[in-house]
Each structure stands twice: as C-alpha cells, then as structure tokens.
Short mmCIF file of C-alpha atoms and ligand atoms in Angstrom, two decimals:
data_model
loop_
_atom_site.label_atom_id
_atom_site.label_comp_id
_atom_site.label_asym_id
_atom_site.label_seq_id
_atom_site.Cartn_x
_atom_site.Cartn_y
_atom_site.Cartn_z
CA MET A 22 -37.91 11.80 22.03
CA ILE A 23 -37.25 7.87 22.21
CA GLY A 24 -35.70 7.45 25.51
CA THR A 25 -33.09 4.67 26.10
CA THR A 26 -31.13 3.29 28.85
CA LYS A 27 -27.94 0.83 28.34
CA LYS A 28 -28.86 -2.82 28.16
CA PRO A 29 -25.96 -4.88 30.85
CA LEU A 30 -22.84 -5.30 29.21
CA GLU A 31 -23.38 -9.47 29.49
CA GLU A 32 -26.12 -9.49 28.01
CA VAL A 33 -24.90 -7.21 24.97
CA LEU A 34 -21.91 -9.69 24.68
CA ALA A 35 -24.19 -12.97 24.82
CA ALA A 36 -25.97 -10.98 21.82
CA LEU A 37 -23.39 -11.13 19.99
CA ALA A 38 -21.90 -14.21 21.18
CA PRO A 39 -21.43 -15.79 17.87
CA TYR A 40 -20.13 -13.01 15.96
CA ARG A 41 -17.01 -11.95 15.48
CA LYS A 42 -16.48 -8.87 13.11
CA VAL A 43 -19.17 -6.29 14.38
CA ALA A 44 -20.50 -3.08 13.04
CA VAL A 45 -21.63 -0.64 15.74
CA VAL A 46 -24.17 1.93 14.70
CA GLY A 47 -25.07 4.35 17.16
CA CYS A 48 -27.91 7.35 16.85
CA ASP A 49 -27.01 10.92 17.39
CA GLY A 50 -30.52 12.44 18.16
CA CYS A 51 -32.63 10.51 20.64
CA ALA A 52 -30.25 8.47 21.91
CA LYS A 53 -27.23 10.80 22.40
CA ILE A 54 -29.51 12.76 24.11
CA CYS A 55 -30.01 9.86 26.06
CA GLN A 56 -26.20 9.78 26.44
CA THR A 57 -26.91 5.87 25.42
CA GLY A 58 -25.85 5.89 21.39
CA GLY A 59 -24.25 8.86 20.43
CA VAL A 60 -20.76 9.25 18.79
CA ASP A 61 -19.13 9.20 22.18
CA GLU A 62 -20.54 6.09 23.51
CA VAL A 63 -21.00 4.13 20.25
CA ALA A 64 -16.70 4.70 20.78
CA GLN A 65 -16.58 3.76 24.31
CA LEU A 66 -18.78 0.26 23.21
CA ALA A 67 -16.37 -0.03 20.40
CA ARG A 68 -13.54 -0.38 22.29
CA THR A 69 -15.37 -2.32 25.26
CA LEU A 70 -16.10 -4.86 22.35
CA GLU A 71 -12.83 -5.33 21.71
CA ALA A 72 -10.92 -5.39 25.11
CA HIS A 73 -13.51 -8.67 24.27
CA GLY A 74 -12.23 -10.16 21.57
CA LYS A 75 -14.57 -8.62 19.35
CA GLU A 76 -13.14 -6.99 16.10
CA ILE A 77 -14.51 -3.59 15.08
CA VAL A 78 -15.46 -3.57 11.43
CA PHE A 79 -16.70 0.50 11.48
CA GLU A 80 -18.26 2.85 13.74
CA ALA A 81 -21.32 5.03 12.42
CA THR A 82 -23.83 7.26 13.80
CA PRO A 83 -26.15 8.94 11.63
CA GLU A 84 -27.89 11.85 12.60
CA ARG A 85 -30.85 9.82 13.06
CA THR A 86 -31.42 6.30 12.73
CA CYS A 87 -35.09 5.56 12.90
CA ASN A 88 -35.28 8.32 9.94
CA VAL A 89 -34.34 6.61 6.17
CA ALA A 90 -33.37 9.91 5.04
CA LYS A 91 -30.80 10.53 7.58
CA SER A 92 -29.31 6.78 7.96
CA ASP A 93 -29.33 5.46 4.53
CA PRO A 94 -26.51 8.15 3.05
CA ILE A 95 -24.16 7.13 5.78
CA LEU A 96 -25.19 3.16 5.63
CA LYS A 97 -25.38 2.85 1.79
CA PRO A 98 -21.73 4.10 1.37
CA LEU A 99 -20.74 1.27 3.93
CA THR A 100 -22.78 -1.36 1.61
CA ASP A 101 -19.08 -3.20 1.51
CA LYS A 102 -17.87 -3.09 5.23
CA ILE A 103 -21.47 -4.28 6.62
CA GLN A 104 -21.22 -7.07 4.06
CA GLU A 105 -18.04 -7.98 5.87
CA ALA A 106 -19.44 -8.02 9.28
CA ASP A 107 -20.48 -10.92 11.22
CA ALA A 108 -23.39 -8.93 12.74
CA LEU A 109 -24.24 -4.92 13.36
CA LEU A 110 -24.86 -3.88 16.88
CA VAL A 111 -27.63 -0.42 17.20
CA LEU A 112 -27.11 1.79 19.64
CA GLY A 113 -30.83 3.27 19.23
CA CYS A 114 -34.29 2.79 19.78
CA GLY A 115 -36.01 -0.51 18.49
CA GLY A 116 -37.14 1.59 15.27
CA ALA A 117 -33.30 2.81 14.75
CA VAL A 118 -32.35 -1.12 14.80
CA GLN A 119 -35.63 -2.13 12.76
CA ILE A 120 -34.50 0.83 9.86
CA THR A 121 -30.78 -0.50 10.32
CA ARG A 122 -31.98 -3.81 9.36
CA TYR A 123 -34.68 -2.58 6.71
CA LEU A 124 -31.41 -0.77 4.98
CA THR A 125 -29.20 -4.29 4.97
CA GLU A 126 -32.23 -5.95 3.38
CA GLN A 127 -32.57 -3.46 0.79
CA TYR A 128 -28.85 -3.63 0.39
CA GLY A 129 -29.49 -7.05 -0.47
CA LEU A 130 -27.38 -8.02 2.57
CA THR A 131 -29.12 -11.02 5.42
CA LYS A 132 -27.17 -9.57 8.64
CA PRO A 133 -28.39 -9.90 11.60
CA VAL A 134 -29.11 -6.53 13.65
CA LYS A 135 -28.65 -6.66 17.38
CA VAL A 136 -30.39 -4.00 19.85
CA GLY A 137 -27.81 -2.44 22.94
CA LEU A 138 -30.22 -0.41 24.54
CA ASN A 139 -33.52 -0.32 25.97
CA SER A 140 -36.11 1.82 24.48
CA VAL A 141 -38.38 3.65 27.06
CA GLY A 142 -40.92 5.11 25.34
CA HIS A 143 -41.60 8.67 23.82
CA LEU A 144 -39.95 11.29 26.54
CA ASP A 145 -39.73 14.46 27.05
CA THR A 146 -36.23 16.40 28.30
CA VAL A 147 -37.18 18.20 31.84
CA VAL A 148 -33.55 18.73 32.92
CA PRO A 149 -31.06 18.50 30.07
CA GLY A 150 -28.70 15.85 30.63
CA ALA A 151 -30.45 14.73 33.23
CA VAL A 152 -34.50 14.04 33.46
CA ALA A 153 -36.89 13.01 30.67
CA MET A 154 -40.85 12.45 31.57
CA GLU A 155 -42.95 11.02 29.61
CA GLU A 156 -45.70 13.69 29.12
CA CYS A 157 -47.48 11.68 25.90
CA SER A 158 -48.73 8.68 24.94
CA ASP A 159 -49.27 9.88 21.38
CA CYS A 160 -52.94 8.57 21.50
CA GLY A 161 -53.85 10.54 18.26
CA GLU A 162 -57.22 12.41 19.93
CA CYS A 163 -55.24 15.57 21.74
CA VAL A 164 -57.01 16.62 25.07
CA LEU A 165 -54.58 19.16 25.92
CA ASN A 166 -56.56 22.12 25.24
CA ASP A 167 -59.07 21.12 27.71
CA THR A 168 -56.59 20.19 30.20
CA GLY A 169 -54.61 23.37 30.45
CA GLY A 170 -51.65 21.82 28.66
CA ILE A 171 -51.14 18.82 30.81
CA CYS A 172 -52.02 15.30 29.67
CA PRO A 173 -54.16 13.20 31.85
CA VAL A 174 -54.08 10.13 29.38
CA THR A 175 -50.19 9.94 30.51
CA ARG A 176 -49.59 11.58 33.36
CA CYS A 177 -52.67 10.28 35.16
CA ALA A 178 -51.52 6.68 36.07
CA LYS A 179 -55.47 5.79 35.34
CA SER A 180 -55.25 7.68 32.77
CA LEU A 181 -58.44 8.87 34.15
CA LEU A 182 -60.35 11.63 31.49
CA ASN A 183 -62.81 12.97 33.75
CA GLY A 184 -61.22 13.89 37.29
CA PRO A 185 -59.39 12.79 39.75
CA CYS A 186 -59.99 9.20 41.12
CA GLY A 187 -60.57 9.89 45.19
CA GLY A 188 -56.48 8.69 45.81
CA ALA A 189 -54.74 11.62 45.57
CA GLU A 190 -53.21 12.98 48.99
CA GLY A 191 -51.59 16.14 49.62
CA GLY A 192 -51.73 16.55 45.79
CA LYS A 193 -49.72 13.04 45.22
CA CYS A 194 -50.90 9.92 42.71
CA GLU A 195 -52.20 7.19 45.12
CA VAL A 196 -49.59 4.96 42.98
CA ASP A 197 -46.41 7.08 43.43
CA HIS A 198 -46.23 9.63 46.03
CA ASN A 199 -43.38 11.18 44.98
CA ARG A 200 -45.42 12.39 41.77
CA ASP A 201 -47.95 14.95 41.53
CA CYS A 202 -51.44 13.99 40.99
CA ALA A 203 -52.26 15.07 37.27
CA TRP A 204 -55.75 15.84 38.10
CA ILE A 205 -54.43 18.40 40.78
CA LEU A 206 -52.04 19.89 38.41
CA ILE A 207 -54.63 20.22 35.88
CA TYR A 208 -57.10 21.74 37.91
CA GLU A 209 -54.67 24.25 39.34
CA ARG A 210 -53.87 25.31 35.72
CA LEU A 211 -57.30 26.17 34.73
CA LYS A 212 -57.90 27.89 37.94
CA ALA A 213 -55.74 30.34 37.22
CA LEU A 214 -56.47 30.58 34.01
CA GLY A 215 -59.62 30.98 35.26
CA GLU A 216 -61.20 27.76 32.94
CA THR A 217 -62.35 25.80 35.42
CA ASP A 218 -65.72 25.47 33.73
CA LYS A 219 -63.66 23.23 31.30
CA LEU A 220 -63.74 20.45 34.14
CA LYS A 221 -67.51 20.03 34.17
CA ARG A 222 -67.44 19.10 30.32
CA PHE A 223 -68.08 14.95 30.14
CA MET A 224 -65.06 13.48 28.16
CA GLU A 225 -66.12 10.39 26.18
CA PRO A 226 -64.14 7.13 26.33
CA LYS A 227 -61.14 7.62 24.47
CA ASP A 228 -61.02 6.69 20.77
CA PHE A 229 -58.65 3.71 20.96
CA SER A 230 -58.45 2.64 17.40
CA LYS A 231 -56.51 5.81 17.07
CA MET A 232 -53.75 3.80 18.78
CA ALA A 233 -54.24 0.74 17.22
CA LYS A 234 -50.58 -0.72 15.86
CA PRO A 235 -48.69 -0.67 14.14
CA ARG A 236 -49.94 2.68 13.08
CA THR A 237 -48.51 4.59 9.80
CA LEU A 238 -48.31 8.06 9.25
CA TYR A 239 -48.35 9.09 5.51
CA ILE A 240 -46.84 12.65 5.50
CA LYS A 241 -47.98 13.71 2.40
CA GLU A 242 -51.59 13.20 3.11
CA GLY A 243 -51.44 13.94 6.91
CA ARG A 244 -53.00 11.21 7.40
CA VAL A 245 -52.67 8.27 10.55
CA ALA A 246 -54.10 4.70 9.28
CA SER A 247 -53.52 1.48 11.46
CA MET B 26 -84.58 -4.94 45.35
CA LYS B 27 -83.03 -1.56 44.63
CA LEU B 28 -81.58 0.96 46.68
CA THR B 29 -83.32 3.59 44.55
CA GLU B 30 -86.30 2.12 45.49
CA LEU B 31 -85.79 2.35 49.50
CA PHE B 32 -84.10 6.05 49.07
CA ALA B 33 -87.57 6.97 46.87
CA LYS B 34 -89.62 5.69 50.16
CA GLY B 35 -87.49 7.85 52.38
CA THR B 36 -85.59 4.90 54.22
CA PHE B 37 -83.07 5.42 55.71
CA VAL B 38 -80.40 2.42 54.12
CA PHE B 39 -77.66 0.87 55.58
CA THR B 40 -75.54 -1.07 54.12
CA GLY B 41 -72.34 -3.90 54.76
CA GLU B 42 -69.58 -4.69 52.87
CA VAL B 43 -67.89 -8.46 52.29
CA GLY B 44 -64.95 -9.64 50.84
CA PRO B 45 -64.83 -12.50 48.51
CA VAL B 46 -62.50 -15.14 49.24
CA LYS B 47 -59.12 -15.57 47.74
CA GLY B 48 -60.06 -19.35 46.43
CA CYS B 49 -62.58 -20.77 44.52
CA SER B 50 -65.76 -21.30 46.66
CA ARG B 51 -67.79 -24.40 45.83
CA VAL B 52 -68.84 -25.57 48.98
CA ASN B 53 -70.13 -29.09 47.59
CA GLY B 54 -73.19 -29.31 50.19
CA GLY B 55 -70.51 -28.03 53.32
CA PRO B 56 -71.33 -24.69 54.91
CA PRO B 57 -71.34 -21.45 52.91
CA PRO B 58 -68.31 -19.69 52.36
CA GLU B 59 -67.03 -16.86 54.79
CA PHE B 60 -68.43 -13.99 53.22
CA VAL B 61 -71.70 -15.33 52.79
CA GLN B 62 -71.63 -16.19 56.13
CA GLU B 63 -70.76 -12.72 56.95
CA ALA B 64 -73.01 -11.46 55.15
CA LEU B 65 -76.00 -13.62 56.84
CA SER B 66 -74.80 -12.46 60.23
CA ILE B 67 -76.05 -8.57 59.32
CA LYS B 68 -78.87 -9.79 57.08
CA ASP B 69 -81.52 -8.19 59.57
CA TYR B 70 -79.89 -4.50 60.32
CA VAL B 71 -78.88 -4.12 56.52
CA HIS B 72 -80.76 -3.62 53.19
CA ALA B 73 -77.79 -5.07 51.65
CA VAL B 74 -74.04 -5.47 51.18
CA ASN B 75 -71.34 -4.44 48.71
CA VAL B 76 -69.20 -6.89 47.57
CA THR B 77 -66.01 -6.21 46.36
CA ASP B 78 -64.26 -6.30 43.32
CA ASN B 79 -60.39 -7.52 43.35
CA GLN B 80 -59.97 -4.91 46.42
CA SER B 81 -57.12 -3.42 46.39
CA ALA B 82 -55.70 -4.60 43.32
CA VAL B 83 -55.53 -8.29 45.51
CA MET B 84 -56.99 -11.09 42.90
CA ARG B 85 -59.78 -12.49 44.33
CA LEU B 86 -63.03 -14.89 43.91
CA GLY B 87 -65.03 -12.65 41.36
CA ALA B 88 -67.10 -10.34 42.69
CA LEU B 89 -70.38 -11.36 40.14
CA ALA B 90 -69.96 -14.66 41.69
CA ALA B 91 -69.66 -13.96 45.09
CA SER B 92 -72.68 -11.12 44.41
CA VAL B 93 -74.67 -14.01 43.18
CA LEU B 94 -73.65 -16.54 46.10
CA VAL B 95 -75.05 -13.66 48.55
CA LYS B 96 -78.15 -13.08 46.77
CA GLN B 97 -78.94 -16.72 46.84
CA ALA B 98 -78.56 -16.76 50.66
CA GLY B 99 -80.84 -14.43 50.79
CA VAL B 100 -78.90 -11.45 51.14
CA GLU B 101 -79.18 -8.08 48.51
CA PRO B 102 -76.01 -7.67 47.01
CA ILE B 103 -73.96 -4.35 46.11
CA PHE B 104 -72.00 -5.86 42.72
CA GLN B 105 -68.66 -3.68 42.98
CA ILE B 106 -67.29 -3.39 39.49
CA THR B 107 -64.29 -1.23 38.61
CA CYS B 108 -62.49 0.08 35.51
CA ARG B 109 -59.07 -1.57 36.54
CA ASP B 110 -59.64 -5.13 34.77
CA ARG B 111 -61.97 -4.92 31.99
CA ASN B 112 -61.86 -2.82 28.93
CA ARG B 113 -65.11 -1.87 27.45
CA LEU B 114 -66.67 -4.82 25.83
CA ALA B 115 -66.05 -6.64 29.39
CA LEU B 116 -67.46 -3.86 31.55
CA GLN B 117 -71.25 -4.04 29.11
CA SER B 118 -70.97 -7.63 29.28
CA GLU B 119 -70.32 -8.24 33.12
CA LEU B 120 -73.07 -5.22 33.91
CA MET B 121 -75.48 -7.72 31.69
CA SER B 122 -74.46 -10.67 33.00
CA ALA B 123 -75.30 -9.21 36.36
CA CYS B 124 -78.75 -8.20 35.73
CA THR B 125 -79.37 -11.64 34.09
CA LEU B 126 -78.37 -13.43 37.33
CA GLY B 127 -81.01 -11.35 39.18
CA ILE B 128 -78.25 -8.45 40.20
CA ASP B 129 -80.19 -5.35 41.07
CA ASN B 130 -77.35 -3.05 42.58
CA VAL B 131 -73.85 -2.21 40.87
CA LEU B 132 -71.60 0.47 42.21
CA CYS B 133 -69.23 1.72 39.60
CA LEU B 134 -65.95 2.35 40.38
CA THR B 135 -62.71 3.26 38.60
CA GLY B 136 -60.37 0.96 41.03
CA ASP B 137 -57.30 1.00 43.18
CA HIS B 138 -54.20 0.86 40.72
CA ILE B 139 -52.57 -2.82 40.24
CA ARG B 140 -49.15 -1.30 41.42
CA LEU B 141 -50.86 -1.56 44.96
CA GLY B 142 -51.90 -4.93 44.54
CA ASP B 143 -50.59 -8.58 44.36
CA HIS B 144 -50.29 -8.47 40.89
CA VAL B 145 -47.69 -5.73 40.00
CA SER B 146 -46.34 -6.77 37.03
CA ALA B 147 -49.78 -6.94 35.60
CA LYS B 148 -51.17 -4.65 32.42
CA PRO B 149 -53.65 -1.88 34.22
CA VAL B 150 -56.60 -1.61 31.70
CA PHE B 151 -58.40 1.55 32.25
CA ASP B 152 -60.19 1.69 29.26
CA VAL B 153 -63.00 3.98 30.48
CA ASP B 154 -63.50 5.46 33.79
CA SER B 155 -65.89 6.01 35.96
CA VAL B 156 -67.71 8.48 34.88
CA GLN B 157 -67.71 6.97 31.62
CA LEU B 158 -68.42 3.38 33.27
CA LEU B 159 -71.78 5.33 34.54
CA LYS B 160 -72.97 6.28 31.52
CA ILE B 161 -72.19 3.06 29.81
CA ALA B 162 -74.47 1.29 32.69
CA LYS B 163 -77.31 4.23 31.98
CA GLY B 164 -77.24 3.45 28.59
CA LEU B 165 -77.86 -0.39 29.13
CA ASN B 166 -80.50 0.58 31.11
CA GLU B 167 -82.04 2.48 28.17
CA GLY B 168 -81.59 -0.55 26.14
CA ARG B 169 -78.65 -0.08 23.96
CA ASP B 170 -74.81 -0.44 24.12
CA MET B 171 -72.45 2.18 24.46
CA VAL B 172 -72.51 2.16 20.40
CA GLY B 173 -75.76 2.38 20.22
CA ASN B 174 -76.40 -1.10 18.64
CA PRO B 175 -79.93 -1.86 20.50
CA LEU B 176 -79.93 -4.66 23.31
CA THR B 177 -82.60 -7.94 22.95
CA GLN B 178 -83.50 -6.50 26.46
CA PRO B 179 -82.29 -4.04 28.37
CA THR B 180 -80.70 -4.13 32.01
CA ASP B 181 -82.23 -2.97 35.31
CA LEU B 182 -79.57 -1.81 37.78
CA ALA B 183 -79.53 0.60 40.32
CA LEU B 184 -76.45 2.58 39.74
CA GLY B 185 -74.05 3.48 42.54
CA ALA B 186 -71.09 5.67 42.38
CA VAL B 187 -68.44 6.75 45.07
CA VAL B 188 -67.14 10.23 46.57
CA ASN B 189 -64.29 11.14 48.65
CA PRO B 190 -65.32 13.82 51.00
CA GLY B 191 -61.71 13.79 51.94
CA PHE B 192 -60.56 14.95 48.97
CA GLU B 193 -58.37 17.94 48.90
CA PRO B 194 -59.42 20.13 46.86
CA LEU B 195 -62.94 19.40 47.44
CA ASP B 196 -64.29 21.50 44.58
CA LEU B 197 -62.42 19.11 42.21
CA GLN B 198 -63.99 15.95 44.06
CA LEU B 199 -67.42 17.63 43.65
CA LEU B 200 -66.94 18.53 39.72
CA LYS B 201 -66.49 15.01 39.57
CA MET B 202 -69.23 14.34 41.87
CA GLU B 203 -71.76 16.03 39.79
CA LYS B 204 -70.92 15.16 36.45
CA LYS B 205 -71.09 11.04 37.96
CA ILE B 206 -74.46 12.27 38.99
CA GLU B 207 -75.07 13.90 35.36
CA GLN B 208 -73.93 10.29 33.52
CA GLY B 209 -76.31 8.10 35.42
CA ALA B 210 -75.35 8.27 39.16
CA GLN B 211 -78.56 7.49 41.66
CA PHE B 212 -76.92 7.31 44.75
CA PHE B 213 -73.40 7.91 46.54
CA GLN B 214 -71.41 5.75 49.54
CA THR B 215 -68.37 7.79 50.34
CA GLN B 216 -65.23 6.87 50.99
CA ALA B 217 -64.41 6.84 54.55
CA VAL B 218 -63.73 9.86 56.74
CA TYR B 219 -63.75 10.41 60.49
CA ASP B 220 -63.65 14.02 60.39
CA PRO B 221 -67.25 15.26 60.95
CA ILE B 222 -66.21 18.54 59.79
CA ILE B 223 -64.67 17.88 56.85
CA PHE B 224 -67.73 15.96 56.31
CA GLU B 225 -70.24 18.53 56.83
CA THR B 226 -68.38 20.85 54.37
CA PHE B 227 -68.31 18.44 52.38
CA ILE B 228 -72.53 17.59 52.86
CA LYS B 229 -72.99 21.40 52.46
CA LYS B 230 -71.63 21.67 49.23
CA ALA B 231 -73.21 18.30 47.86
CA GLU B 232 -76.59 18.66 49.44
CA GLN B 233 -77.70 20.61 45.97
CA PHE B 234 -77.34 17.87 43.45
CA LYS B 235 -80.01 16.37 45.66
CA VAL B 236 -78.94 12.53 45.20
CA PRO B 237 -78.69 10.09 48.33
CA ILE B 238 -75.50 10.20 49.95
CA MET B 239 -74.60 7.45 52.67
CA TYR B 240 -71.75 7.81 54.97
CA GLY B 241 -68.72 5.10 54.20
CA LEU B 242 -67.66 4.06 58.20
CA LEU B 243 -64.73 1.98 57.78
CA VAL B 244 -63.94 0.72 61.18
CA VAL B 245 -60.62 1.42 62.65
CA LYS B 246 -60.06 -1.86 64.51
CA SER B 247 -56.25 -0.77 65.71
CA PRO B 248 -53.61 1.70 66.07
CA LYS B 249 -51.66 -0.46 63.92
CA MET B 250 -54.59 -0.67 61.07
CA ALA B 251 -54.59 3.26 61.44
CA GLN B 252 -51.01 3.66 60.55
CA PHE B 253 -51.28 1.26 57.93
CA ILE B 254 -54.22 3.25 56.10
CA ASN B 255 -52.85 7.05 56.82
CA GLU B 256 -49.01 5.17 55.43
CA ASN B 257 -50.69 2.88 52.60
CA VAL B 258 -54.12 3.66 51.82
CA SER B 259 -54.41 6.42 49.31
CA GLY B 260 -57.38 8.99 49.85
CA ILE B 261 -57.98 8.26 53.85
CA THR B 262 -56.52 9.90 56.93
CA VAL B 263 -57.51 8.58 60.33
CA PRO B 264 -56.99 11.30 62.72
CA LYS B 265 -55.20 11.50 65.86
CA TRP B 266 -57.66 11.65 68.02
CA LEU B 267 -58.89 8.51 67.28
CA ILE B 268 -55.50 6.69 66.97
CA ARG B 269 -55.42 7.81 70.81
CA GLU B 270 -58.26 6.90 72.28
CA LEU B 271 -57.56 3.17 70.48
CA GLU B 272 -54.40 2.86 72.33
CA SER B 273 -55.60 4.01 75.48
CA VAL B 274 -57.11 0.54 75.87
CA ALA B 275 -55.30 -2.89 75.92
CA PRO B 276 -55.79 -5.31 73.07
CA GLN B 277 -58.64 -7.19 74.67
CA GLY B 278 -60.78 -3.83 75.19
CA ARG B 279 -60.22 -2.95 71.38
CA LYS B 280 -63.37 -4.36 69.84
CA GLU B 281 -65.43 -2.33 72.35
CA LYS B 282 -63.51 0.54 71.68
CA ALA B 283 -63.97 0.32 68.13
CA LEU B 284 -67.82 -0.05 68.79
CA GLU B 285 -67.81 2.60 70.59
CA ILE B 286 -66.04 4.79 68.25
CA SER B 287 -67.80 4.14 65.15
CA LEU B 288 -71.39 3.98 66.90
CA ARG B 289 -70.48 8.06 67.49
CA LEU B 290 -69.38 8.69 64.28
CA ALA B 291 -72.37 7.01 62.84
CA LYS B 292 -74.50 9.07 65.23
CA GLU B 293 -72.64 12.34 65.08
CA MET B 294 -72.94 11.92 61.00
CA ALA B 295 -76.39 9.76 60.16
CA PRO B 296 -78.42 13.19 60.50
CA MET B 297 -76.34 14.53 57.81
CA VAL B 298 -76.52 11.45 55.35
CA GLN B 299 -79.50 8.99 53.79
CA GLY B 300 -78.01 5.95 55.08
CA ILE B 301 -74.77 4.54 56.28
CA HIS B 302 -72.62 2.08 54.19
CA PHE B 303 -70.03 0.08 56.86
CA MET B 304 -67.23 -1.19 55.74
CA PRO B 305 -65.96 -3.77 58.68
CA LEU B 306 -62.91 -5.36 57.31
CA GLY B 307 -64.49 -8.96 58.65
CA TRP B 308 -66.02 -7.25 61.82
CA SER B 309 -69.20 -7.45 61.14
CA ASP B 310 -70.23 -8.02 64.51
CA LEU B 311 -70.41 -4.41 65.07
CA ILE B 312 -72.93 -3.70 62.62
CA PRO B 313 -75.70 -4.83 64.77
CA PRO B 314 -75.34 -3.08 67.76
CA ILE B 315 -74.42 -0.10 65.80
CA VAL B 316 -78.10 -0.12 63.70
CA LYS B 317 -80.33 -0.78 66.67
CA GLU B 318 -79.17 1.76 68.75
CA LEU B 319 -79.75 4.12 65.37
CA ARG B 320 -82.63 2.80 64.80
CA GLY B 321 -84.19 3.53 68.55
S1 SF4 C 24 -53.84 13.46 25.13
FE1 SF4 C 24 -51.98 13.25 26.07
S2 SF4 C 24 -51.18 11.17 24.88
FE2 SF4 C 24 -52.92 12.45 23.44
S3 SF4 C 24 -51.17 13.29 21.98
FE3 SF4 C 24 -52.40 14.86 23.76
S4 SF4 C 24 -50.91 14.51 25.17
FE4 SF4 C 24 -50.31 12.94 23.94
S1 SF4 C 25 -54.17 9.93 42.27
FE1 SF4 C 25 -54.43 11.39 40.38
S2 SF4 C 25 -52.76 11.18 39.13
FE2 SF4 C 25 -52.90 9.16 40.48
S3 SF4 C 25 -54.18 7.47 39.45
FE3 SF4 C 25 -55.76 9.08 40.86
S4 SF4 C 25 -56.60 10.20 39.50
FE4 SF4 C 25 -54.50 9.95 38.48
#
C-alpha cells in the first residue's frame, strides 16, 4: 500500500484559506489502512473544517481513489456538487489527489484540488493498525529470488547488492542501530535455506532506467515504459 | 609508484592517512596546507598516504585535489573514492581524472552513510556498490567504460579495497572480500581491529585468497575517543583492556601510551600481513618511531 500521514491541521487550513465551500474526498484503500483517509477520518476532518467555518459540500470515499475505475463511478454523479464547491480536499496519497484532479478535468471542471496527507511511499503492513514498513522500492528488476526474499535495494541503507558494508555491529545497521542489517538478515536466511552459495554470485549494477520517472504500466501488454 | 609493484617485490608496505581540510587549500605562495605537511612529516617512513574522501560523510576538500597536492609535495597518495556521493558516470570520470593527474593508487569504498555526517538531508547516491566499482575501475584499466565503450587511453591504477576483520558473521565479510578480489581488488587495507585473536582468525581464512593485506591500525588517543568510537563509529570496537591502559595514565602521558599500545599491536600483527596501514588522526608523529622499530 501507499503509506500516508496526516498533514497538520494548520497546514490544511492554510491550503483551504481562500475557499469556503469544500468537498472532502477520502480513500477507503491505503489511506483507510493508514487511518488517515477512510470514511471515519473523512467525516472527522469534515466536522473539524465546519468548526473552522467551512461549508462541506459533500464527503465521498471511493474504495481506491487512485484507481479511475473505482473513483469515477463515485465522483461522476457528484459533478454538480463538485461544480458548487470552491475546492476539493483529498485525504489520499498524491496519486489519489492527481486522479481526482484528472477526473474533475474530465468532467469539464477547473477546481482547486488540495491534499490533506503526506505520502510516505510503498509500505507493507507488518502489525495491522500499528506498523507498516518499506520492503520494496519498486525497482523494476526484482532480485528477491537470490536474496532469500529480503530486499537489499530497500532494506539496506546503502542499497548494496553484493554483500554488507563493514559498518554493521551486533547485527544492526550502521545507519540505525535499531534496525537489522539487511545483509545479515539475508545471510541468515540463505544459511537456513542452505543457499549461501547465492551470495558468491556477482550482481551487476542495477538498471536504473527501469526506475526512471514517470513510469507507465501498460497493463494489457504487461509492459513498463518511462 | 603503485603499491602492487611494492607488494610484488615482497616489500613490507607502510601507509599513513590524512584527511583534507574543510575549506579551500589554495596556498598563494604560503606554507602547504596542514594535510600536506602531515603527509610530508612521514614521507620517509611510509610508502604512500591515504587521502580520505569526505570521511564520515563530513563535507571537505575533494580527495582528488588533495591527492594531487600530496603528490606534488613528493608523497605517494592513495586516492580514496566512495560510492556515496557519485553516480556511475561521476565515478568513472573521477577515476580517469585521477589517472590523468598522476595518481597511481585508488581505494574503492562504499563510504559511510550520509546520515552519519554533517549534511544529513543530502540525497545519498550509492548508484553502485564497492564490488561493482572495483569491476568498473578494472574495466577502465583495460581500456573500456562500464558499458563497453572504448577509451582513447586506458587508466593505469592499482586498485585497493577494504575489509573489516571484526565483522560478524565473519564468513559474510569474507564472501564479500572474495567478490572484491574477483572483480579487481589487488590489495586490502583492513578496518581497525585491536584483538589479535580476531585478527588471526580472519587472516587464517583470508590467506587462501593470496592478496596482500595491510593491517589497519587506528590510533586511539584517549578513553573518550575510545568511548566515542564504540558508541558512534560503526564496525569498530575498542576493547576494554585498551581503554583501561589509556585510563591508567594522566592526560599528558596519553600520547606516549598510545604509542606504546600501537607499537605493541603493530609488532603483534606484522608477521601476519604484508603491510601496516596507520590511521593516526593527526598524530602522524607516532608513525616514525613505530616504523623505525619494525624495520629494526
Ligand atoms: S528488488 Fe527490492 S525493490 Fe526491486 S522489486 Fe524486488 S523487492 Fe522491490
Ligand atoms: S549495515 Fe547492513 S543494512 Fe546498513 S548500510 Fe551496511 S550493509 Fe546496508
């Protein structure tokens, strides 16, 4: 999922300062899991905005706002209401905001679309409701088959591909002593699997062209282009 | 002079280390900058001097410029180059620049993470790792860049690398050491290690690789520095006995004590290695007496 945190209320209010009638759009996918933009958080923020003198035109929470197929059926019937609003506030990732903007443009509307959250990145839930961790950087060329299912690109602070730097101590990373050194985790895991031989293989420098932004995924062809 | 030539002749090699200043070093006819003076002060006792590259991720004068100044002063530099601040174009370009400017030795490193230095909000690069950098550097020596384009003239650089004997699990570090050799490392300097038993265990396993290894001796100046290393410098542990010994003397006597400890370590480790790399952190005046004693 895409991790998000709430922007401070002052920042949201500042962004909405010029506008009185506001529509609040959440996301019942990732933002719900992060407890930042599900139905409950949308309602909560709407009430807070009302207390600060805003008029809430509507509240909507598509299941996945970044997915046009999910958000269009919710937002399209609200075109008149969107027309009425001075601005839309999206409690979703930056992608959700831009898809919302894209849709309003599709509806022939030019409306300010503001963001109420900070996007942190592709994170994976470790402890539901409490902890999500970055485990993959979407590099486009997955090495997990050779690294015991632990990603060095993401979990090693230096993204090293050929083994650890000399900085680990007591199994912890030189950058953060509370975090395990990814390469020691990989080593232990491969040892348990009887596959330490994999560590001997030289890994070539990464093809970062596969990470060049913005990437486009052509779903039918299974093709990524940048 | 390439260190590899010295090793080939069977010379026991000594190297020192200086850190470029934080600032411009144009001298305008004045005395040479401090790090050059430090290098000059040990000129007769070491074969070469490492010039560190934004060490500990603290921004300083560039290691290449500093290496060239050291060379111009008549001391052989070992140019340290890290993957932290440069992508693959910059690394290759810098290696060719180094060779062009007369540098013969480079030490290819990953580099400390930016989070440990004085520009913590910088974007870390780590486009390639140290093993890949060695392969790239070897390719440049063979006359082609890393994507296979020919160079008008190949570089001619002796390629060094580092290894941490105190790393646990050691086998993992040895796997990486072996990879470095396969990809082009011609000699090693070790990270600081003070326990002869740990060092011996490492050497016994590393001997099979048949590459020259230099024992890395970081001079511990005070109990406070030892504590700092143990708390903040990753990958190095200063043992209790060493701290206690330093504590046993008054501050005025610390330098002499540090010399005594360093000499003892150097003597103990020397038979196991092909050279000693001193990291004196400014106390380069400790190097001559140790080298004199070892040379006999
Ligand atoms: S190698 Fe790591 S970053 Fe790349 S796709 Fe696999 S898990 Fe993601
Ligand atoms: S200590 Fe381990 S995880 Fe941290 S940067 Fe070094 S190799 Fe990567």
